Each structure stands twice: as C-alpha cells, then as structure tokens.
mmCIF file with all atom_site columns, C-alpha atoms in Angstrom:
data_model
loop_
_atom_site.group_PDB
_atom_site.id
_atom_site.type_symbol
_atom_site.label_atom_id
_atom_site.label_alt_id
_atom_site.label_comp_id
_atom_site.label_asym_id
_atom_site.label_entity_id
_atom_site.label_seq_id
_atom_site.pdbx_PDB_ins_code
_atom_site.Cartn_x
_atom_site.Cartn_y
_atom_site.Cartn_z
_atom_site.occupancy
_atom_site.B_iso_or_equiv
_atom_site.pdbx_formal_charge
_atom_site.auth_seq_id
_atom_site.auth_comp_id
_atom_site.auth_asym_id
_atom_site.auth_atom_id
_atom_site.pdbx_PDB_model_num
ATOM 1   C CA . GLY A 1 1   ? -103.894 -122.757 6.950  1.00 0.00 ? 6   GLY A CA 1
ATOM 2   C CA . ASP A 1 2   ? -106.020 -119.718 6.440  1.00 0.00 ? 7   ASP A CA 1
ATOM 3   C CA . SER A 1 3   ? -106.381 -117.280 9.391  1.00 0.00 ? 8   SER A CA 1
ATOM 4   C CA . VAL A 1 4   ? -107.637 -113.813 10.162 1.00 0.00 ? 9   VAL A CA 1
ATOM 5   C CA . THR A 1 5   ? -106.094 -111.480 12.746 1.00 0.00 ? 10  THR A CA 1
ATOM 6   C CA . GLN A 1 6   ? -108.007 -108.302 13.721 1.00 0.00 ? 11  GLN A CA 1
ATOM 7   C CA . MET A 1 7   ? -107.285 -105.778 16.240 1.00 0.00 ? 12  MET A CA 1
ATOM 8   C CA . GLU A 1 8   ? -108.390 -106.471 19.863 1.00 0.00 ? 13  GLU A CA 1
ATOM 9   C CA . GLY A 1 9   ? -111.002 -104.569 21.430 1.00 0.00 ? 14  GLY A CA 1
ATOM 10  C CA . PRO A 1 10  ? -112.905 -103.324 23.096 1.00 0.00 ? 15  PRO A CA 1
ATOM 11  C CA . VAL A 1 11  ? -113.024 -99.910  21.306 1.00 0.00 ? 16  VAL A CA 1
ATOM 12  C CA . THR A 1 12  ? -115.008 -97.189  22.731 1.00 0.00 ? 17  THR A CA 1
ATOM 13  C CA . LEU A 1 13  ? -115.555 -93.940  20.649 1.00 0.00 ? 18  LEU A CA 1
ATOM 14  C CA . SER A 1 14  ? -117.663 -90.693  21.083 1.00 0.00 ? 19  SER A CA 1
ATOM 15  C CA . GLU A 1 15  ? -120.233 -90.138  18.346 1.00 0.00 ? 20  GLU A CA 1
ATOM 16  C CA . GLU A 1 16  ? -119.100 -88.543  14.974 1.00 0.00 ? 21  GLU A CA 1
ATOM 17  C CA . ALA A 1 17  ? -115.434 -90.046  15.738 1.00 0.00 ? 22  ALA A CA 1
ATOM 18  C CA . PHE A 1 18  ? -113.578 -91.872  13.094 1.00 0.00 ? 23  PHE A CA 1
ATOM 19  C CA . LEU A 1 19  ? -113.335 -95.604  13.428 1.00 0.00 ? 24  LEU A CA 1
ATOM 20  C CA . THR A 1 20  ? -110.757 -97.919  12.008 1.00 0.00 ? 25  THR A CA 1
ATOM 21  C CA . ILE A 1 21  ? -110.539 -101.694 12.853 1.00 0.00 ? 26  ILE A CA 1
ATOM 22  C CA . ASN A 1 22  ? -107.366 -103.328 11.588 1.00 0.00 ? 27  ASN A CA 1
ATOM 23  C CA . CYS A 1 23  ? -107.597 -106.724 9.855  1.00 0.00 ? 28  CYS A CA 1
ATOM 24  C CA . THR A 1 24  ? -104.944 -108.759 8.211  1.00 0.00 ? 29  THR A CA 1
ATOM 25  C CA . TYR A 1 25  ? -104.929 -112.291 6.636  1.00 0.00 ? 30  TYR A CA 1
ATOM 26  C CA . THR A 1 26  ? -103.002 -115.405 5.915  1.00 0.00 ? 31  THR A CA 1
ATOM 27  C CA . ALA A 1 27  ? -104.385 -117.660 3.048  1.00 0.00 ? 32  ALA A CA 1
ATOM 28  C CA . THR A 1 28  ? -103.063 -120.250 0.810  1.00 0.00 ? 33  THR A CA 1
ATOM 29  C CA . GLY A 1 29  ? -104.825 -119.056 -2.251 1.00 0.00 ? 34  GLY A CA 1
ATOM 30  C CA . TYR A 1 30  ? -106.685 -115.916 -3.516 1.00 0.00 ? 35  TYR A CA 1
ATOM 31  C CA . PRO A 1 31  ? -109.490 -115.257 -0.714 1.00 0.00 ? 36  PRO A CA 1
ATOM 32  C CA . SER A 1 32  ? -112.631 -113.199 -0.758 1.00 0.00 ? 37  SER A CA 1
ATOM 33  C CA . LEU A 1 33  ? -112.585 -110.908 2.345  1.00 0.00 ? 38  LEU A CA 1
ATOM 34  C CA . PHE A 1 34  ? -115.596 -109.921 4.382  1.00 0.00 ? 39  PHE A CA 1
ATOM 35  C CA . TRP A 1 35  ? -116.728 -107.828 7.220  1.00 0.00 ? 40  TRP A CA 1
ATOM 36  C CA . TYR A 1 36  ? -119.806 -108.997 9.179  1.00 0.00 ? 41  TYR A CA 1
ATOM 37  C CA . VAL A 1 37  ? -121.370 -107.121 12.054 1.00 0.00 ? 42  VAL A CA 1
ATOM 38  C CA . GLN A 1 38  ? -123.280 -108.614 15.238 1.00 0.00 ? 43  GLN A CA 1
ATOM 39  C CA . TYR A 1 39  ? -125.549 -106.243 16.929 1.00 0.00 ? 44  TYR A CA 1
ATOM 40  C CA . PRO A 1 40  ? -126.437 -106.844 20.568 1.00 0.00 ? 45  PRO A CA 1
ATOM 41  C CA . GLY A 1 41  ? -128.634 -109.875 20.785 1.00 0.00 ? 46  GLY A CA 1
ATOM 42  C CA . GLU A 1 42  ? -128.682 -110.827 17.037 1.00 0.00 ? 47  GLU A CA 1
ATOM 43  C CA . GLY A 1 43  ? -126.817 -112.923 14.701 1.00 0.00 ? 48  GLY A CA 1
ATOM 44  C CA . LEU A 1 44  ? -124.381 -112.113 12.288 1.00 0.00 ? 49  LEU A CA 1
ATOM 45  C CA . GLN A 1 45  ? -125.028 -109.875 9.041  1.00 0.00 ? 50  GLN A CA 1
ATOM 46  C CA . LEU A 1 46  ? -122.673 -109.200 5.915  1.00 0.00 ? 51  LEU A CA 1
ATOM 47  C CA . LEU A 1 47  ? -121.689 -105.496 6.221  1.00 0.00 ? 52  LEU A CA 1
ATOM 48  C CA . LEU A 1 48  ? -119.350 -105.588 3.205  1.00 0.00 ? 53  LEU A CA 1
ATOM 49  C CA . LYS A 1 49  ? -117.104 -107.738 0.995  1.00 0.00 ? 54  LYS A CA 1
ATOM 50  C CA . ALA A 1 50  ? -114.457 -107.692 -1.705 1.00 0.00 ? 55  ALA A CA 1
ATOM 51  C CA . THR A 1 51  ? -113.549 -110.555 -3.841 1.00 0.00 ? 56  THR A CA 1
ATOM 52  C CA . LYS A 1 52  ? -110.290 -109.522 -5.442 1.00 0.00 ? 57  LYS A CA 1
ATOM 53  C CA . ALA A 1 53  ? -107.322 -107.334 -5.048 1.00 0.00 ? 58  ALA A CA 1
ATOM 54  C CA . ASP A 1 54  ? -107.922 -103.449 -4.879 1.00 0.00 ? 59  ASP A CA 1
ATOM 55  C CA . ASP A 1 55  ? -111.695 -104.030 -4.758 1.00 0.00 ? 60  ASP A CA 1
ATOM 56  C CA . LYS A 1 56  ? -113.398 -101.678 -2.238 1.00 0.00 ? 61  LYS A CA 1
ATOM 57  C CA . GLY A 1 57  ? -116.481 -102.844 -0.370 1.00 0.00 ? 62  GLY A CA 1
ATOM 58  C CA . SER A 1 58  ? -118.832 -100.336 1.159  1.00 0.00 ? 63  SER A CA 1
ATOM 59  C CA . ASN A 1 59  ? -122.034 -100.247 3.047  1.00 0.00 ? 64  ASN A CA 1
ATOM 60  C CA . LYS A 1 60  ? -123.637 -97.902  5.557  1.00 0.00 ? 65  LYS A CA 1
ATOM 61  C CA . GLY A 1 61  ? -120.904 -95.485  5.536  1.00 0.00 ? 66  GLY A CA 1
ATOM 62  C CA . PHE A 1 62  ? -118.222 -98.337  6.175  1.00 0.00 ? 67  PHE A CA 1
ATOM 63  C CA . GLU A 1 63  ? -115.405 -99.001  3.624  1.00 0.00 ? 68  GLU A CA 1
ATOM 64  C CA . ALA A 1 64  ? -112.593 -101.490 3.381  1.00 0.00 ? 69  ALA A CA 1
ATOM 65  C CA . THR A 1 65  ? -110.196 -102.031 0.443  1.00 0.00 ? 70  THR A CA 1
ATOM 66  C CA . TYR A 1 66  ? -108.555 -105.524 -0.417 1.00 0.00 ? 71  TYR A CA 1
ATOM 67  C CA . ARG A 1 67  ? -104.865 -104.704 -0.216 1.00 0.00 ? 72  ARG A CA 1
ATOM 68  C CA . LYS A 1 68  ? -102.797 -107.831 -1.309 1.00 0.00 ? 73  LYS A CA 1
ATOM 69  C CA . GLU A 1 69  ? -99.561  -106.373 -0.955 1.00 0.00 ? 74  GLU A CA 1
ATOM 70  C CA . THR A 1 70  ? -100.115 -105.857 2.751  1.00 0.00 ? 75  THR A CA 1
ATOM 71  C CA . THR A 1 71  ? -102.592 -108.753 3.195  1.00 0.00 ? 76  THR A CA 1
ATOM 72  C CA . SER A 1 72  ? -105.086 -106.310 4.841  1.00 0.00 ? 77  SER A CA 1
ATOM 73  C CA . PHE A 1 73  ? -108.721 -105.387 4.735  1.00 0.00 ? 78  PHE A CA 1
ATOM 74  C CA . HIS A 1 74  ? -109.246 -102.590 7.444  1.00 0.00 ? 79  HIS A CA 1
ATOM 75  C CA . LEU A 1 75  ? -112.576 -101.367 8.173  1.00 0.00 ? 80  LEU A CA 1
ATOM 76  C CA . GLU A 1 76  ? -113.149 -97.687  8.333  1.00 0.00 ? 81  GLU A CA 1
ATOM 77  C CA . LYS A 1 77  ? -115.928 -95.245  8.950  1.00 0.00 ? 82  LYS A CA 1
ATOM 78  C CA . GLY A 1 78  ? -115.535 -91.463  9.006  1.00 0.00 ? 83  GLY A CA 1
ATOM 79  C CA . SER A 1 79  ? -118.506 -90.594  11.488 1.00 0.00 ? 84  SER A CA 1
ATOM 80  C CA . VAL A 1 80  ? -119.670 -93.202  13.916 1.00 0.00 ? 85  VAL A CA 1
ATOM 81  C CA . GLN A 1 81  ? -123.273 -93.393  15.351 1.00 0.00 ? 86  GLN A CA 1
ATOM 82  C CA . VAL A 1 82  ? -124.429 -94.843  18.671 1.00 0.00 ? 87  VAL A CA 1
ATOM 83  C CA . SER A 1 83  ? -126.115 -97.235  16.375 1.00 0.00 ? 88  SER A CA 1
ATOM 84  C CA . ASP A 1 84  ? -122.953 -98.667  14.991 1.00 0.00 ? 89  ASP A CA 1
ATOM 85  C CA . SER A 1 85  ? -122.159 -100.113 18.398 1.00 0.00 ? 90  SER A CA 1
ATOM 86  C CA . ALA A 1 86  ? -121.685 -103.753 17.656 1.00 0.00 ? 91  ALA A CA 1
ATOM 87  C CA . VAL A 1 87  ? -119.288 -106.457 17.356 1.00 0.00 ? 92  VAL A CA 1
ATOM 88  C CA . TYR A 1 88  ? -117.216 -106.632 14.058 1.00 0.00 ? 93  TYR A CA 1
ATOM 89  C CA . PHE A 1 89  ? -115.785 -109.643 12.508 1.00 0.00 ? 94  PHE A CA 1
ATOM 90  C CA . CYS A 1 90  ? -113.349 -109.730 9.535  1.00 0.00 ? 95  CYS A CA 1
ATOM 91  C CA . ALA A 1 91  ? -113.602 -113.041 7.584  1.00 0.00 ? 96  ALA A CA 1
ATOM 92  C CA . LEU A 1 92  ? -112.129 -114.907 4.614  1.00 0.00 ? 97  LEU A CA 1
ATOM 93  C CA . SER A 1 93  ? -113.253 -117.551 2.157  1.00 0.00 ? 98  SER A CA 1
ATOM 94  C CA . ASP A 1 94  ? -110.517 -119.219 0.200  1.00 0.00 ? 99  ASP A CA 1
ATOM 95  C CA . ARG A 1 95  ? -111.024 -121.995 -2.585 1.00 0.00 ? 100 ARG A CA 1
ATOM 96  C CA . ALA A 1 96  ? -108.024 -123.678 -1.331 1.00 0.00 ? 101 ALA A CA 1
ATOM 97  C CA . ASN A 1 97  ? -109.795 -124.231 2.057  1.00 0.00 ? 102 ASN A CA 1
ATOM 98  C CA . ASP A 1 98  ? -113.193 -125.434 0.359  1.00 0.00 ? 103 ASP A CA 1
ATOM 99  C CA . TYR A 1 99  ? -114.690 -121.935 0.723  1.00 0.00 ? 104 TYR A CA 1
ATOM 100 C CA . LYS A 1 100 ? -114.910 -122.432 4.672  1.00 0.00 ? 105 LYS A CA 1
ATOM 101 C CA . LEU A 1 101 ? -115.542 -119.044 6.274  1.00 0.00 ? 106 LEU A CA 1
ATOM 102 C CA . SER A 1 102 ? -112.769 -118.249 8.664  1.00 0.00 ? 107 SER A CA 1
ATOM 103 C CA . PHE A 1 103 ? -113.401 -115.482 11.214 1.00 0.00 ? 108 PHE A CA 1
ATOM 104 C CA . GLY A 1 104 ? -111.307 -113.231 13.131 1.00 0.00 ? 109 GLY A CA 1
ATOM 105 C CA . ALA A 1 105 ? -111.833 -112.909 16.912 1.00 0.00 ? 110 ALA A CA 1
ATOM 106 C CA . GLY A 1 106 ? -114.179 -110.012 16.705 1.00 0.00 ? 111 GLY A CA 1
ATOM 107 C CA . THR A 1 107 ? -113.777 -106.320 17.795 1.00 0.00 ? 112 THR A CA 1
ATOM 108 C CA . THR A 1 108 ? -116.303 -105.053 20.198 1.00 0.00 ? 113 THR A CA 1
ATOM 109 C CA . VAL A 1 109 ? -117.072 -101.257 19.288 1.00 0.00 ? 114 VAL A CA 1
ATOM 110 C CA . THR A 1 110 ? -119.091 -99.003  21.779 1.00 0.00 ? 115 THR A CA 1
ATOM 111 C CA . VAL A 1 111 ? -120.161 -95.561  20.660 1.00 0.00 ? 116 VAL A CA 1
ATOM 112 C CA . ARG A 1 112 ? -121.202 -92.945  23.279 1.00 0.00 ? 117 ARG A CA 1
ATOM 113 C CA . ALA A 1 113 ? -123.375 -90.210  22.628 1.00 0.00 ? 118 ALA A CA 1
ATOM 114 C CA . ASP B 2 1   ? -140.975 -113.907 7.832  1.00 0.00 ? 160 ASP B CA 1
ATOM 115 C CA . THR B 2 2   ? -137.369 -114.519 9.287  1.00 0.00 ? 161 THR B CA 1
ATOM 116 C CA . ALA B 2 3   ? -135.096 -115.938 6.847  1.00 0.00 ? 162 ALA B CA 1
ATOM 117 C CA . VAL B 2 4   ? -132.974 -118.121 9.384  1.00 0.00 ? 163 VAL B CA 1
ATOM 118 C CA . SER B 2 5   ? -134.845 -119.169 12.416 1.00 0.00 ? 164 SER B CA 1
ATOM 119 C CA . GLN B 2 6   ? -133.620 -121.102 15.409 1.00 0.00 ? 165 GLN B CA 1
ATOM 120 C CA . THR B 2 7   ? -135.285 -122.660 18.488 1.00 0.00 ? 166 THR B CA 1
ATOM 121 C CA . PRO B 2 8   ? -134.991 -122.309 21.420 1.00 0.00 ? 167 PRO B CA 1
ATOM 122 C CA . LYS B 2 9   ? -133.464 -119.030 21.795 1.00 0.00 ? 168 LYS B CA 1
ATOM 123 C CA . TYR B 2 10  ? -132.482 -119.868 25.235 1.00 0.00 ? 169 TYR B CA 1
ATOM 124 C CA . LEU B 2 11  ? -131.829 -123.285 26.772 1.00 0.00 ? 170 LEU B CA 1
ATOM 125 C CA . VAL B 2 12  ? -130.641 -123.723 30.408 1.00 0.00 ? 171 VAL B CA 1
ATOM 126 C CA . THR B 2 13  ? -129.944 -127.524 31.185 1.00 0.00 ? 172 THR B CA 1
ATOM 127 C CA . GLN B 2 14  ? -128.042 -129.688 33.687 1.00 0.00 ? 173 GLN B CA 1
ATOM 128 C CA . MET B 2 15  ? -124.831 -131.431 32.929 1.00 0.00 ? 174 MET B CA 1
ATOM 129 C CA . GLY B 2 16  ? -125.159 -134.974 31.369 1.00 0.00 ? 175 GLY B CA 1
ATOM 130 C CA . ASN B 2 17  ? -128.635 -134.144 29.775 1.00 0.00 ? 176 ASN B CA 1
ATOM 131 C CA . ASP B 2 18  ? -129.339 -134.298 26.018 1.00 0.00 ? 177 ASP B CA 1
ATOM 132 C CA . LYS B 2 19  ? -130.718 -131.324 24.141 1.00 0.00 ? 178 LYS B CA 1
ATOM 133 C CA . SER B 2 20  ? -131.578 -130.433 20.561 1.00 0.00 ? 179 SER B CA 1
ATOM 134 C CA . ILE B 2 21  ? -131.419 -127.052 18.751 1.00 0.00 ? 180 ILE B CA 1
ATOM 135 C CA . LYS B 2 22  ? -133.655 -126.610 15.616 1.00 0.00 ? 181 LYS B CA 1
ATOM 136 C CA . CYS B 2 23  ? -132.831 -124.532 12.676 1.00 0.00 ? 182 CYS B CA 1
ATOM 137 C CA . GLU B 2 24  ? -134.893 -123.664 9.563  1.00 0.00 ? 183 GLU B CA 1
ATOM 138 C CA . GLN B 2 25  ? -134.329 -121.392 6.529  1.00 0.00 ? 184 GLN B CA 1
ATOM 139 C CA . ASN B 2 26  ? -137.028 -120.017 3.966  1.00 0.00 ? 185 ASN B CA 1
ATOM 140 C CA . LEU B 2 27  ? -134.529 -118.738 1.537  1.00 0.00 ? 186 LEU B CA 1
ATOM 141 C CA . GLY B 2 28  ? -134.079 -121.837 -0.768 1.00 0.00 ? 187 GLY B CA 1
ATOM 142 C CA . HIS B 2 29  ? -130.675 -122.079 0.041  1.00 0.00 ? 188 HIS B CA 1
ATOM 143 C CA . ASP B 2 30  ? -128.768 -125.374 -0.552 1.00 0.00 ? 189 ASP B CA 1
ATOM 144 C CA . THR B 2 31  ? -126.302 -125.071 2.210  1.00 0.00 ? 190 THR B CA 1
ATOM 145 C CA . MET B 2 32  ? -126.544 -124.638 5.914  1.00 0.00 ? 191 MET B CA 1
ATOM 146 C CA . TYR B 2 33  ? -123.987 -124.493 8.739  1.00 0.00 ? 192 TYR B CA 1
ATOM 147 C CA . TRP B 2 34  ? -123.680 -124.773 12.525 1.00 0.00 ? 193 TRP B CA 1
ATOM 148 C CA . TYR B 2 35  ? -121.321 -122.467 14.080 1.00 0.00 ? 194 TYR B CA 1
ATOM 149 C CA . LYS B 2 36  ? -120.431 -122.131 17.854 1.00 0.00 ? 195 LYS B CA 1
ATOM 150 C CA . GLN B 2 37  ? -119.522 -118.633 19.413 1.00 0.00 ? 196 GLN B CA 1
ATOM 151 C CA . ASP B 2 38  ? -117.721 -118.902 22.826 1.00 0.00 ? 197 ASP B CA 1
ATOM 152 C CA . SER B 2 39  ? -118.071 -116.286 25.653 1.00 0.00 ? 198 SER B CA 1
ATOM 153 C CA . LYS B 2 40  ? -115.087 -114.241 23.942 1.00 0.00 ? 199 LYS B CA 1
ATOM 154 C CA . LYS B 2 41  ? -117.070 -113.930 20.817 1.00 0.00 ? 200 LYS B CA 1
ATOM 155 C CA . PHE B 2 42  ? -114.936 -116.110 18.901 1.00 0.00 ? 201 PHE B CA 1
ATOM 156 C CA . LEU B 2 43  ? -116.716 -118.074 15.949 1.00 0.00 ? 202 LEU B CA 1
ATOM 157 C CA . LYS B 2 44  ? -115.852 -121.698 14.821 1.00 0.00 ? 203 LYS B CA 1
ATOM 158 C CA . ILE B 2 45  ? -117.634 -123.509 12.309 1.00 0.00 ? 204 ILE B CA 1
ATOM 159 C CA . MET B 2 46  ? -118.856 -126.970 13.406 1.00 0.00 ? 205 MET B CA 1
ATOM 160 C CA . PHE B 2 47  ? -120.634 -128.427 10.451 1.00 0.00 ? 206 PHE B CA 1
ATOM 161 C CA . SER B 2 48  ? -121.925 -127.761 7.113  1.00 0.00 ? 207 SER B CA 1
ATOM 162 C CA . TYR B 2 49  ? -124.466 -129.492 4.927  1.00 0.00 ? 208 TYR B CA 1
ATOM 163 C CA . ASN B 2 50  ? -125.280 -129.157 1.345  1.00 0.00 ? 209 ASN B CA 1
ATOM 164 C CA . ASN B 2 51  ? -128.637 -130.358 -0.008 1.00 0.00 ? 210 ASN B CA 1
ATOM 165 C CA . LYS B 2 52  ? -128.772 -132.757 3.024  1.00 0.00 ? 211 LYS B CA 1
ATOM 166 C CA . GLU B 2 53  ? -125.183 -134.084 2.830  1.00 0.00 ? 212 GLU B CA 1
ATOM 167 C CA . LEU B 2 54  ? -122.613 -133.432 5.238  1.00 0.00 ? 213 LEU B CA 1
ATOM 168 C CA . ILE B 2 55  ? -119.793 -131.427 3.524  1.00 0.00 ? 214 ILE B CA 1
ATOM 169 C CA . ILE B 2 56  ? -117.958 -130.097 6.594  1.00 0.00 ? 215 ILE B CA 1
ATOM 170 C CA . ASN B 2 57  ? -117.359 -131.731 9.726  1.00 0.00 ? 216 ASN B CA 1
ATOM 171 C CA . GLU B 2 58  ? -114.737 -129.961 11.831 1.00 0.00 ? 217 GLU B CA 1
ATOM 172 C CA . THR B 2 59  ? -113.142 -131.453 14.937 1.00 0.00 ? 218 THR B CA 1
ATOM 173 C CA . VAL B 2 60  ? -116.274 -131.521 17.244 1.00 0.00 ? 219 VAL B CA 1
ATOM 174 C CA . PRO B 2 61  ? -116.946 -134.396 19.816 1.00 0.00 ? 220 PRO B CA 1
ATOM 175 C CA . ASN B 2 62  ? -119.108 -137.297 18.723 1.00 0.00 ? 221 ASN B CA 1
ATOM 176 C CA . ARG B 2 63  ? -121.694 -135.961 21.404 1.00 0.00 ? 222 ARG B CA 1
ATOM 177 C CA . PHE B 2 64  ? -122.556 -133.379 18.722 1.00 0.00 ? 223 PHE B CA 1
ATOM 178 C CA . SER B 2 65  ? -124.775 -134.966 15.957 1.00 0.00 ? 224 SER B CA 1
ATOM 179 C CA . PRO B 2 66  ? -126.413 -132.773 13.099 1.00 0.00 ? 225 PRO B CA 1
ATOM 180 C CA . LYS B 2 67  ? -129.275 -133.921 11.075 1.00 0.00 ? 226 LYS B CA 1
ATOM 181 C CA . SER B 2 68  ? -130.626 -132.428 8.059  1.00 0.00 ? 227 SER B CA 1
ATOM 182 C CA . PRO B 2 69  ? -134.129 -134.062 7.182  1.00 0.00 ? 228 PRO B CA 1
ATOM 183 C CA . ASP B 2 70  ? -134.524 -131.753 4.144  1.00 0.00 ? 229 ASP B CA 1
ATOM 184 C CA . LYS B 2 71  ? -132.444 -128.804 2.649  1.00 0.00 ? 230 LYS B CA 1
ATOM 185 C CA . ALA B 2 72  ? -134.459 -126.349 4.524  1.00 0.00 ? 231 ALA B CA 1
ATOM 186 C CA . HIS B 2 73  ? -133.648 -127.753 7.972  1.00 0.00 ? 232 HIS B CA 1
ATOM 187 C CA . LEU B 2 74  ? -130.525 -128.547 9.811  1.00 0.00 ? 233 LEU B CA 1
ATOM 188 C CA . ASN B 2 75  ? -130.810 -129.589 13.508 1.00 0.00 ? 234 ASN B CA 1
ATOM 189 C CA . LEU B 2 76  ? -128.113 -130.188 16.033 1.00 0.00 ? 235 LEU B CA 1
ATOM 190 C CA . HIS B 2 77  ? -128.217 -132.792 18.924 1.00 0.00 ? 236 HIS B CA 1
ATOM 191 C CA . ILE B 2 78  ? -126.021 -132.610 21.763 1.00 0.00 ? 237 ILE B CA 1
ATOM 192 C CA . ASN B 2 79  ? -125.585 -135.908 24.010 1.00 0.00 ? 238 ASN B CA 1
ATOM 193 C CA . SER B 2 80  ? -124.071 -135.902 27.684 1.00 0.00 ? 239 SER B CA 1
ATOM 194 C CA . LEU B 2 81  ? -123.803 -132.074 27.862 1.00 0.00 ? 240 LEU B CA 1
ATOM 195 C CA . GLU B 2 82  ? -120.935 -130.738 29.595 1.00 0.00 ? 241 GLU B CA 1
ATOM 196 C CA . LEU B 2 83  ? -119.896 -127.317 31.173 1.00 0.00 ? 242 LEU B CA 1
ATOM 197 C CA . GLY B 2 84  ? -117.786 -126.394 28.217 1.00 0.00 ? 243 GLY B CA 1
ATOM 198 C CA . ASP B 2 85  ? -120.648 -126.751 25.747 1.00 0.00 ? 244 ASP B CA 1
ATOM 199 C CA . SER B 2 86  ? -122.169 -123.610 27.261 1.00 0.00 ? 245 SER B CA 1
ATOM 200 C CA . ALA B 2 87  ? -122.063 -121.064 24.119 1.00 0.00 ? 246 ALA B CA 1
ATOM 201 C CA . VAL B 2 88  ? -124.072 -119.280 21.651 1.00 0.00 ? 247 VAL B CA 1
ATOM 202 C CA . TYR B 2 89  ? -124.858 -121.764 18.558 1.00 0.00 ? 248 TYR B CA 1
ATOM 203 C CA . PHE B 2 90  ? -125.699 -119.948 15.380 1.00 0.00 ? 249 PHE B CA 1
ATOM 204 C CA . CYS B 2 91  ? -127.321 -121.463 12.369 1.00 0.00 ? 250 CYS B CA 1
ATOM 205 C CA . ALA B 2 92  ? -126.500 -120.079 8.914  1.00 0.00 ? 251 ALA B CA 1
ATOM 206 C CA . SER B 2 93  ? -127.362 -120.680 5.317  1.00 0.00 ? 252 SER B CA 1
ATOM 207 C CA . SER B 2 94  ? -125.833 -119.719 1.914  1.00 0.00 ? 253 SER B CA 1
ATOM 208 C CA . GLU B 2 95  ? -127.011 -120.151 -1.661 1.00 0.00 ? 254 GLU B CA 1
ATOM 209 C CA . ILE B 2 96  ? -124.542 -122.664 -2.605 1.00 0.00 ? 255 ILE B CA 1
ATOM 210 C CA . ALA B 2 97  ? -121.434 -124.399 -1.236 1.00 0.00 ? 256 ALA B CA 1
ATOM 211 C CA . GLY B 2 98  ? -118.106 -123.543 -2.786 1.00 0.00 ? 257 GLY B CA 1
ATOM 212 C CA . SER B 2 99  ? -119.198 -119.947 -3.215 1.00 0.00 ? 258 SER B CA 1
ATOM 213 C CA . VAL B 2 100 ? -118.092 -116.600 -2.212 1.00 0.00 ? 259 VAL B CA 1
ATOM 214 C CA . GLY B 2 101 ? -121.617 -115.591 -1.440 1.00 0.00 ? 260 GLY B CA 1
ATOM 215 C CA . GLU B 2 102 ? -123.112 -114.173 1.792  1.00 0.00 ? 261 GLU B CA 1
ATOM 216 C CA . LEU B 2 103 ? -124.029 -116.419 4.889  1.00 0.00 ? 262 LEU B CA 1
ATOM 217 C CA . PHE B 2 104 ? -127.204 -115.532 6.538  1.00 0.00 ? 263 PHE B CA 1
ATOM 218 C CA . PHE B 2 105 ? -127.269 -116.162 10.194 1.00 0.00 ? 264 PHE B CA 1
ATOM 219 C CA . GLY B 2 106 ? -130.091 -116.827 12.520 1.00 0.00 ? 265 GLY B CA 1
ATOM 220 C CA . GLU B 2 107 ? -130.290 -114.890 15.847 1.00 0.00 ? 266 GLU B CA 1
ATOM 221 C CA . GLY B 2 108 ? -128.560 -117.728 17.792 1.00 0.00 ? 267 GLY B CA 1
ATOM 222 C CA . SER B 2 109 ? -129.394 -120.069 20.516 1.00 0.00 ? 268 SER B CA 1
ATOM 223 C CA . ARG B 2 110 ? -127.685 -119.573 23.949 1.00 0.00 ? 269 ARG B CA 1
ATOM 224 C CA . LEU B 2 111 ? -127.096 -122.928 25.702 1.00 0.00 ? 270 LEU B CA 1
ATOM 225 C CA . THR B 2 112 ? -126.192 -122.711 29.468 1.00 0.00 ? 271 THR B CA 1
ATOM 226 C CA . VAL B 2 113 ? -124.977 -126.127 31.015 1.00 0.00 ? 272 VAL B CA 1
ATOM 227 C CA . LEU B 2 114 ? -125.158 -125.982 34.971 1.00 0.00 ? 273 LEU B CA 1
#
C-alpha cells in the first residue's frame, strides 16, 4: 500500500538557517505529492504540491521537487523565520488507492530568534 | 467567513458518554472528510463523504458514526467514549472526490476523555 516516510523531529533552527525535511514515499501507481503545514492551534493547510515527476512545487520560499528515481519529495527553505515554526506533513494521493491522502508522521520545526 | 468550521473546538467528557462534533463548509465542495490526529501528530483518515454518500470508511470502531445531512455538513457522533478516543479530530473538504486537489481543513476539535 501507499506510505510516506519523513524525517523525525523535532528540528530546532536559528533564524535565517537552511531547512531541509526529507520525505520518501512508496506508492502503487503514479502519485501526486504534497506538503501541508500546521501552525500552532490551527488546522492543516496546503503549502505546495507536485503532480508529476520532475515538477517543482514552491510557495512562501519553500520548494520541493518530485524525484521519481529516488521516490522523494524533500522540502527546503533557504532562510527560515520564526513564523515558519510549525508541523510539516508530507503526503501523497494515488489513483490506485482511490486518491486517499496518506500523510507522513509530521516533523515539528521550531525556529529561534 | 471561515471556510471549514467545526464545533466545538474543545470537548472534555467522561468515559462512556456520547458526544458529537459538527462540521460545516461554505466552499461549495462535494467531498468532506474526518481525520483523527493523535498525541504524536499522526493523522489518519476515518471517513469521507461525497455529496452525502459514504465513500471511504477506514477501520474505525462502530462507536463512530458519521452523518451528512447535506453536502455542506458532515457530523461525527461517538458513542460510549473511551480513553483512547482522546485526540484532535479534523474535518476537511475538497472540491471533488478522486482528484488531486487541495484539502481544506478546519481548525480541529480537541476531545479529551477522562
């Protein structure tokens, strides 16, 4: 079945540091890949997505590239801010699994001033 | 106006009680979902409805019963609450089922069973 594995947290960084959160997936078909973000006390919201191999999703300074050869979708940001402190979830949606969205375990990121 | 709204936001109750959580979306979406988030932030889908019809029913105890009176509302009723039901329950909606579109989440309902 479909599954998503992302790096365990928590991750603590200083402001302006470089952030990478690794995400790899297993899927039966050709999935679409997502990063969702959950700010403290809020619901999840879509950060970015990619629907086919080599697509790059980007939003709010974050980027992730769909790498079919390594089944990965790593999230990166060049210079984080305190406001980026949140839980980040990698997810996939696969037609072979009725498009159910499968989430990774989430990575808690804390950015210190 | 909040796109996906859930009530109540917090719910504290005793074991054995029955409780409900309500969800409404004003986005005109056809599909709604219930997700459970445990204390380690792990998210698991419970149910999905498309235009009032149940389309996803994961392995969830029978004590959990969703109801969709119309496509803008999806409620979750839980009977005989147990300690393990303590979690944050998220309602979400998407434009259509079977798509790669975005899910819109509510702010969550934190259920604590004592």
